[in-house]
Coordinates of C-alpha atoms in Angstrom, one line a residue:
Chain A
M235 CA 1.0 13.7 -9.3
V236 CA -2.7 12.6 -9.0
D237 CA -4.2 13.0 -5.8
N238 CA -7.3 14.2 -4.1
S239 CA -6.0 17.9 -3.4
A240 CA -6.8 21.6 -4.6
D241 CA -5.0 23.2 -7.0
L242 CA -2.3 26.2 -5.7
G243 CA -4.5 28.5 -7.6
E244 CA -7.8 27.1 -6.0
I245 CA -6.6 28.1 -2.5
S246 CA -4.6 31.3 -2.9
G247 CA -7.8 33.3 -2.8
S248 CA -8.7 32.1 0.2
L249 CA -5.4 32.0 2.0
Q250 CA -4.6 35.8 1.0
R251 CA -8.2 36.1 2.7
L252 CA -7.0 34.3 6.0
A253 CA -3.5 36.4 6.0
E254 CA -5.9 39.0 6.0
K255 CA -8.0 38.3 8.4
H256 CA -5.1 37.3 10.7
F257 CA -2.3 40.1 10.1
G258 CA -4.5 43.2 8.4
S259 CA -5.3 44.2 5.2
S260 CA -2.2 45.4 3.8
C261 CA -0.3 41.9 3.7
I262 CA 0.5 40.2 1.1
V263 CA 0.7 36.2 1.0
K264 CA 3.7 35.0 -1.7
N265 CA 5.7 31.7 -2.6
L266 CA 2.9 29.6 -1.9
K267 CA 4.0 25.9 -2.5
R268 CA 3.1 22.4 -1.6
P269 CA 5.7 19.6 -0.4
P270 CA 5.1 16.4 -1.8
M271 CA 3.2 14.4 0.4
L272 CA 4.4 11.3 1.7
G273 CA 1.2 9.5 2.7
G274 CA 0.4 11.1 5.9
A275 CA -2.9 12.2 7.2
N276 CA -2.7 16.0 6.5
E277 CA -1.4 18.1 3.2
T278 CA 1.5 20.7 3.4
F279 CA 1.4 24.2 2.3
I280 CA 4.0 26.2 2.8
F281 CA 3.8 30.6 2.3
D282 CA 5.2 33.7 3.0
V283 CA 3.1 36.4 4.4
E284 CA 4.5 39.9 3.8
Q285 CA 3.6 42.9 5.4
R286 CA 5.5 46.5 5.7
S287 CA 8.4 44.8 4.4
K288 CA 8.8 42.2 6.8
S289 CA 8.3 38.6 6.0
Q290 CA 7.0 35.6 8.1
R291 CA 7.2 32.0 6.5
L292 CA 4.6 30.0 8.2
V293 CA 2.5 26.5 7.1
L294 CA -0.7 25.2 6.4
R295 CA -1.8 21.7 7.4
R296 CA -5.1 20.7 6.3
Q297 CA -7.1 17.2 6.9
T298 CA -7.3 15.0 3.8
Y299 CA -8.3 11.3 5.6
F300 CA -12.0 11.6 6.4
E301 CA -13.0 7.8 7.2
N302 CA -14.3 7.0 10.4
N303 CA -12.0 5.0 12.7
S304 CA -9.0 6.8 11.4
P305 CA -5.7 6.6 12.8
F306 CA -5.1 10.3 12.5
L307 CA -6.2 13.0 15.0
A308 CA -8.9 15.3 14.4
M309 CA -7.4 18.5 13.4
S310 CA -9.0 20.8 16.3
H311 CA -6.9 17.5 18.5
Q312 CA -3.9 18.5 16.9
Y313 CA -3.9 22.2 17.3
T314 CA -4.7 21.4 20.7
I315 CA -1.9 19.2 21.6
L316 CA 0.6 21.5 19.4
Q317 CA -0.3 24.4 21.8
K318 CA -0.3 22.3 24.6
V319 CA 3.6 20.6 23.7
F320 CA 4.8 24.3 22.6
R321 CA 3.7 25.6 26.3
N322 CA 5.2 22.9 27.7
K323 CA 8.7 23.9 25.9
V324 CA 8.6 20.7 23.7
A325 CA 10.8 21.9 20.3
T326 CA 7.4 21.9 17.8
P327 CA 6.5 24.7 15.9
E328 CA 4.5 27.7 17.3
P329 CA 1.2 27.1 16.4
L330 CA -0.8 30.5 15.6
F331 CA -4.3 29.9 14.7
E332 CA -7.2 27.0 13.1
L333 CA -9.4 27.5 10.2
E334 CA -13.1 28.3 10.6
S335 CA -15.5 27.3 8.0
T336 CA -15.8 31.0 7.2
D337 CA -12.1 30.5 6.0
C338 CA -13.6 28.2 3.1
L339 CA -10.2 25.8 3.5
G340 CA -11.5 22.7 4.8
K341 CA -10.2 21.5 8.5
G342 CA -7.1 22.6 9.9
F343 CA -4.3 25.2 11.4
V344 CA -1.6 27.7 10.6
M345 CA 1.9 27.0 12.3
R346 CA 5.1 28.7 12.1
F347 CA 7.4 27.5 9.5
V348 CA 10.7 25.6 11.0
E349 CA 14.1 25.8 8.5
G350 CA 16.1 22.6 9.0
E351 CA 16.3 19.4 7.3
T352 CA 13.3 16.8 7.1
I353 CA 14.3 14.1 4.8
P354 CA 15.5 11.1 6.4
R355 CA 18.0 9.9 3.7
K356 CA 19.6 13.5 3.7
I357 CA 19.5 13.6 7.4
L358 CA 21.8 10.0 7.4
A359 CA 24.0 11.1 4.4
N360 CA 24.8 14.3 4.2
D361 CA 28.5 15.3 5.3
S362 CA 27.0 18.5 6.5
L363 CA 24.8 16.8 9.1
D364 CA 27.7 14.8 10.5
V365 CA 27.8 16.4 14.2
A366 CA 24.5 16.3 14.0
R367 CA 23.9 12.7 13.3
R368 CA 26.5 12.0 16.6
K369 CA 24.1 14.2 18.8
L370 CA 20.8 13.2 17.8
T371 CA 20.5 10.1 19.4
E372 CA 21.2 11.2 23.3
Q373 CA 18.9 14.4 22.1
C374 CA 15.5 12.0 20.8
G375 CA 16.3 10.1 24.2
R376 CA 16.1 13.4 26.0
T377 CA 13.1 14.6 24.1
L378 CA 11.1 11.2 24.8
A379 CA 12.0 11.5 28.2
Q380 CA 10.5 15.2 28.3
I381 CA 7.3 14.3 26.4
H382 CA 6.5 11.4 28.2
S383 CA 6.7 13.5 32.1
L384 CA 4.2 15.8 30.8
S385 CA 1.4 15.7 32.8
T386 CA -1.4 13.6 31.6
E387 CA -4.0 16.0 33.1
E388 CA -3.8 18.2 30.4
F389 CA -4.3 15.7 27.2
N390 CA -6.7 13.7 29.1
F391 CA -9.1 14.5 26.1
L392 CA -7.0 11.8 23.7
G393 CA -8.2 9.4 26.7
G394 CA -11.2 7.9 24.8
S395 CA -9.5 7.8 21.8
A396 CA -9.1 4.4 20.1
D397 CA -5.4 4.0 20.1
S398 CA -5.4 5.3 24.0
K399 CA -8.0 2.8 24.8
D400 CA -6.8 -0.5 23.9
A401 CA -3.7 -0.1 20.9
L402 CA -3.8 -3.3 19.6
Q403 CA -7.8 -3.6 19.5
A404 CA -7.3 -0.2 17.3
Q405 CA -5.2 -1.9 15.1
I406 CA -7.4 -5.2 14.5
E407 CA -10.0 -3.1 14.2
R408 CA -8.8 -1.2 11.2
Y409 CA -7.3 -4.3 9.9
E410 CA -10.4 -5.7 9.1
K411 CA -11.5 -2.6 8.3
Y412 CA -9.2 -2.4 5.5
G413 CA -10.0 -6.1 4.4
G414 CA -7.7 -7.5 6.7
R415 CA -6.7 -11.4 4.8
Q416 CA -3.0 -11.1 5.5
P417 CA -1.6 -14.5 6.9
A418 CA 1.7 -12.6 8.4
L419 CA -0.5 -10.0 10.6
E420 CA -2.6 -12.8 11.5
L421 CA 0.0 -14.2 13.3
A422 CA 1.3 -11.2 14.4
I423 CA -2.2 -10.6 16.1
R424 CA -2.6 -14.0 17.4
W425 CA 1.2 -13.6 19.3
L426 CA 0.4 -10.0 20.7
Q427 CA -2.8 -10.9 22.1
K428 CA -1.7 -14.0 23.5
N429 CA 1.4 -12.4 25.4
R430 CA 0.1 -8.9 26.2
R431 CA 1.9 -7.3 29.1
E432 CA 0.7 -4.9 31.5
Y433 CA 2.5 -1.7 31.6
P434 CA 2.1 0.8 35.2
V435 CA 1.9 4.2 33.4
K436 CA 0.4 5.8 30.6
R437 CA 1.6 9.0 28.9
L438 CA 1.6 11.0 26.5
L439 CA 2.8 9.4 23.3
H440 CA 4.2 11.7 20.1
G441 CA 3.1 8.3 18.4
D442 CA 5.1 8.7 15.6
F443 CA 8.5 9.6 16.6
R444 CA 11.2 8.7 13.8
L445 CA 13.2 10.3 11.3
G446 CA 10.5 12.0 8.9
N447 CA 9.0 13.8 11.2
I448 CA 12.2 15.2 13.4
V449 CA 13.4 18.5 12.1
V450 CA 17.8 18.4 12.1
G451 CA 19.8 21.2 12.1
H452 CA 24.1 21.1 12.2
E453 CA 23.3 20.7 16.2
G454 CA 20.9 17.6 15.6
F455 CA 17.5 18.0 16.8
K456 CA 15.8 20.9 16.2
Y457 CA 11.9 20.4 16.2
L458 CA 9.2 17.8 16.4
L459 CA 6.3 18.2 13.5
D460 CA 2.8 15.8 12.9
W461 CA 1.7 15.2 16.2
D462 CA -1.4 13.2 14.6
C463 CA -0.8 9.8 15.6
C464 CA -0.7 11.2 19.6
H465 CA -2.1 9.3 22.4
L466 CA -2.0 7.8 25.9
G467 CA 0.2 4.8 26.1
D468 CA 3.1 2.8 27.3
P469 CA 6.2 4.7 27.0
M470 CA 7.7 2.0 25.6
E471 CA 5.7 1.9 22.6
E472 CA 8.0 4.7 21.6
L473 CA 11.1 3.7 22.3
A474 CA 10.2 0.5 20.2
W475 CA 8.9 2.4 17.8
L476 CA 11.8 4.5 17.0
C477 CA 13.9 1.8 16.9
L478 CA 11.8 -0.2 13.9
K479 CA 13.5 -1.4 11.0
S480 CA 11.2 0.7 8.7
W481 CA 12.5 3.5 9.9
R482 CA 16.1 3.2 9.1
F483 CA 16.2 4.0 5.6
G484 CA 19.0 2.0 4.3
K485 CA 21.2 2.1 7.6
V486 CA 20.4 -1.3 8.9
E487 CA 23.1 -1.3 11.4
K488 CA 22.1 1.9 13.4
K489 CA 18.9 0.3 15.1
V490 CA 17.1 3.9 16.2
G491 CA 16.4 5.6 13.7
G492 CA 19.4 4.8 11.4
F493 CA 21.4 6.8 12.9
G494 CA 22.1 5.5 16.8
D495 CA 22.7 2.6 19.4
R496 CA 20.1 1.6 21.7
E497 CA 22.1 1.5 24.5
I498 CA 22.8 5.3 24.1
L499 CA 19.2 6.3 23.2
Y500 CA 18.0 4.4 26.5
R501 CA 21.0 6.0 28.8
S502 CA 19.9 9.4 28.0
Y503 CA 16.0 8.5 28.0
L504 CA 16.8 7.4 31.4
D505 CA 19.1 10.0 32.4
N506 CA 16.6 12.6 31.6
G507 CA 13.8 11.6 34.1
G508 CA 12.4 8.5 31.2
Y509 CA 10.6 5.8 32.6
E510 CA 12.2 2.3 33.5
I511 CA 12.8 0.3 30.1
S512 CA 11.3 -3.0 29.8
Q513 CA 12.8 -5.4 27.2
E514 CA 10.4 -7.8 27.3
R515 CA 7.8 -4.8 26.7
I516 CA 9.7 -3.2 24.0
R517 CA 10.2 -6.4 22.4
W518 CA 6.0 -6.5 22.4
W519 CA 5.8 -2.9 21.3
K520 CA 8.2 -3.7 18.4
I521 CA 6.0 -6.5 16.8
F522 CA 3.0 -4.3 17.4
G523 CA 5.0 -1.5 16.0
Y524 CA 5.3 -3.7 12.7
L525 CA 1.5 -4.7 12.7
R526 CA 0.6 -1.0 12.9
W527 CA 2.5 0.1 10.2
A528 CA 1.5 -2.6 8.1
V529 CA -2.1 -1.2 8.7
L530 CA -1.2 2.1 7.9
N531 CA -0.3 1.5 4.7
M532 CA -3.4 -1.3 3.8
M533 CA -5.4 2.2 4.9
Q534 CA -3.6 4.1 2.2
I535 CA -4.2 1.4 -0.3
H536 CA -7.8 0.9 1.0
G537 CA -8.6 4.8 0.5
H538 CA -6.3 4.4 -3.2
M539 CA -8.9 1.3 -4.4
N540 CA -12.2 2.7 -2.6
S541 CA -12.2 6.5 -2.6
S542 CA -10.8 9.5 -4.4
R543 CA -7.8 9.7 -2.3
K544 CA -5.4 8.4 -4.8
S545 CA -2.3 9.1 -5.7
L546 CA 1.2 6.8 -6.9
P547 CA 2.8 6.8 -3.6
F548 CA -0.6 5.7 -2.3
A549 CA -0.5 3.0 -4.9
I550 CA 3.3 1.6 -3.7
C551 CA 1.8 1.8 0.4
G552 CA -0.1 -1.7 -1.2
R553 CA 3.3 -3.2 -2.2
N554 CA 5.4 -2.1 0.7
I555 CA 3.0 -4.4 2.9
C556 CA 4.9 -7.3 2.3
L557 CA 8.4 -5.4 3.3
I558 CA 7.0 -4.7 6.4
E559 CA 5.6 -8.3 7.0
Y560 CA 8.8 -9.5 6.2
D561 CA 10.4 -7.5 9.2
L562 CA 7.9 -8.1 11.5
L563 CA 8.4 -12.0 10.5
M564 CA 11.5 -11.8 11.2
A565 CA 11.3 -10.5 14.4
L566 CA 8.8 -12.6 15.5
K567 CA 11.0 -16.0 14.7
G568 CA 13.2 -15.1 17.2
E569 CA 10.2 -15.3 19.9
K570 CA 8.9 -17.8 21.7
F571 CA 5.1 -18.5 21.3
Chain B
M299 CA -1.5 -17.0 -26.7
T300 CA -1.1 -13.8 -29.3
Q301 CA 2.4 -13.5 -30.6
H302 CA 2.7 -9.4 -30.0
D303 CA 4.6 -7.2 -32.2
Q304 CA 8.0 -5.8 -31.0
P305 CA 8.6 -4.6 -28.7
D306 CA 8.4 -6.8 -25.8
C307 CA 6.7 -5.5 -22.7
F308 CA 10.3 -5.3 -21.1
E309 CA 11.5 -3.3 -23.8
L310 CA 8.3 -1.3 -23.3
I311 CA 8.7 -0.5 -19.4
R312 CA 12.6 0.2 -20.2
T313 CA 11.6 2.7 -22.8
V314 CA 9.0 4.5 -20.5
N315 CA 11.9 4.8 -17.8
D316 CA 14.1 6.1 -20.1
F317 CA 11.9 9.0 -20.9
L318 CA 11.2 9.2 -17.4
E319 CA 14.6 9.8 -16.6
S320 CA 15.3 12.1 -19.3
I321 CA 12.8 14.6 -18.1
E322 CA 14.2 14.2 -14.5
G323 CA 16.5 17.2 -14.3
K324 CA 13.8 19.4 -15.3
L325 CA 11.4 18.5 -12.5
H326 CA 11.4 19.4 -8.8
G327 CA 9.5 18.6 -5.4
S328 CA 6.6 16.8 -5.7
D329 CA 6.7 16.0 -9.6
K330 CA 10.4 15.0 -9.2
Y331 CA 9.5 12.5 -6.3
G332 CA 6.0 11.4 -8.3
L333 CA 8.8 10.7 -11.0
Q334 CA 10.7 8.4 -8.7
C335 CA 7.5 6.7 -7.6
A336 CA 7.0 6.0 -11.0
K337 CA 9.9 4.4 -12.1
H338 CA 9.4 2.0 -9.0
V339 CA 6.2 1.3 -10.0
L340 CA 7.7 0.4 -13.6
N341 CA 10.2 -1.9 -11.7
I342 CA 8.1 -3.6 -9.7
I343 CA 5.6 -4.6 -13.0
A344 CA 8.6 -5.7 -14.9
R345 CA 9.7 -8.3 -12.1
E346 CA 6.0 -9.3 -11.9
I347 CA 5.8 -9.8 -15.5
E348 CA 9.1 -11.8 -15.3
G349 CA 8.3 -13.8 -12.5
A350 CA 4.9 -15.0 -13.1
P351 CA 3.0 -17.5 -13.5
D352 CA 3.8 -18.7 -10.4
G353 CA 2.1 -22.1 -9.4
S354 CA 2.7 -22.4 -5.8
L355 CA 0.3 -19.3 -5.5
Q356 CA -2.2 -19.5 -3.1
T357 CA -5.7 -18.7 -4.2
A358 CA -7.8 -16.5 -2.2
D359 CA -9.7 -19.2 -0.4
D360 CA -6.6 -20.8 0.6
I361 CA -5.4 -17.3 2.4
K362 CA -9.0 -16.7 3.7
K363 CA -8.9 -19.9 5.6
L364 CA -5.5 -20.0 6.9
C365 CA -6.1 -16.2 8.5
L366 CA -9.1 -17.8 10.1
G367 CA -7.3 -20.7 12.0
I368 CA -4.4 -18.4 12.9
R369 CA -7.1 -16.0 14.5
E370 CA -8.8 -19.4 16.0
G371 CA -5.7 -20.8 17.5
K372 CA -5.9 -23.7 14.8
Y373 CA -1.9 -23.4 14.4
D374 CA -0.7 -22.5 17.8
D375 CA 0.9 -25.9 18.1
N376 CA 2.6 -25.8 14.6
W377 CA 3.9 -22.4 15.2
P378 CA 7.1 -22.5 13.9
E379 CA 6.1 -24.5 10.7
T380 CA 3.0 -21.9 10.1
L381 CA 5.8 -19.1 10.4
R382 CA 8.2 -20.5 8.1
H383 CA 5.4 -21.5 5.4
I384 CA 3.8 -17.8 5.8
L385 CA 7.6 -16.2 5.3
D386 CA 8.3 -18.5 2.3
H387 CA 4.8 -17.0 0.7
V388 CA 6.5 -13.2 1.7
V389 CA 9.5 -13.6 0.2
E390 CA 8.1 -14.4 -2.9
K391 CA 6.0 -11.1 -2.6
V392 CA 9.2 -8.9 -1.3
K393 CA 11.0 -10.4 -4.3
I394 CA 8.6 -8.5 -6.6
S395 CA 8.2 -5.2 -4.5
D396 CA 11.8 -5.1 -3.4
P397 CA 14.3 -7.7 -3.9
N398 CA 17.3 -5.3 -2.2
H399 CA 14.6 -5.9 1.2
L400 CA 16.3 -9.2 1.5
R401 CA 19.5 -8.1 1.4
G402 CA 19.2 -5.9 4.4
I403 CA 19.4 -2.6 1.9

């Protein structure tokens, strides 16, 4: 696949030196590989560090998107968030260390590898994950309640980000930056502006809580990945996002991520200390969510057309926008103006 | 218009698709994913050629005017009609990108 990232051979030397710096000169980096990059901000490398017959599997996450007004957090912020949520016992991979400029590997960090399934269609179809699917909705509600209960004081550094300050304005500015001329998205923007709702609390949100970023095992939810869209906002934003049709991966009848029912999600969320459910705000955040997802796709195709950040998946993002617009308009059709 | 020799573009697309399928089993990881993307793109191209030309296509100017109008609130009083009109055009695009999406798949 054509993309802008380095070949494995190019980074393996730097990675060996990095491992020696942190684990001593007797360690050897082995089994370096790169899983497919499906579109996000960071590229991922998986590798083993072997030392005195012991082996540990690690993950390098590197920045690939360098534009202004990025929807993704700086790597250093991602690393800080990972440290803080890990310390607060949110199920997430353990962060180990950040890259330094002398490592010659760009910006990023290393974390521990976690075992489990992340591919949405496998999670939704594999017979061996039957039990997992039955438990997953309840577990998602509990994890969301846990994240939304974390003290925001620790995450004050996120308060200045565009998405934390005014999530809708952040999307509009990006939409325009990417050359926004999409009538369907204009309708969404107009409706969202006319129907803005105050929300009582601003909490830490993962920002991209859905299959693809959840590691699933036989007992269901194992770990939450990819904190690159983390921000402060209305907890209802996160519940709405998980229920977008875009994250059902063909299982449209299961409104929660393709695997569950909303009532079970809300019940679990409330039982575990989550915030009062507002259907009205969830509907607003649903329309917002489709707009945001469409704008993220616009970003990928804008990068593909205007920079060297090219790939087949990014090219397809451009033709996916209309699918999101369709879901958006079907949702908007049911709303009063 | 020039009459091209055989094969026509649909046969060319089919042949490339067959080739991709023939090597699919040999690929792993990101290469395998890339191949699936490539097949998807070929399908989009085939549907787009088959569907063209569409006389109802909006010009870039039409779209720009519509976008600005919506932003300024000019369509607020005709909201359901405007939504219907835009949905019709979106459906045309979806038919090319992924017609299964209209059936909720």
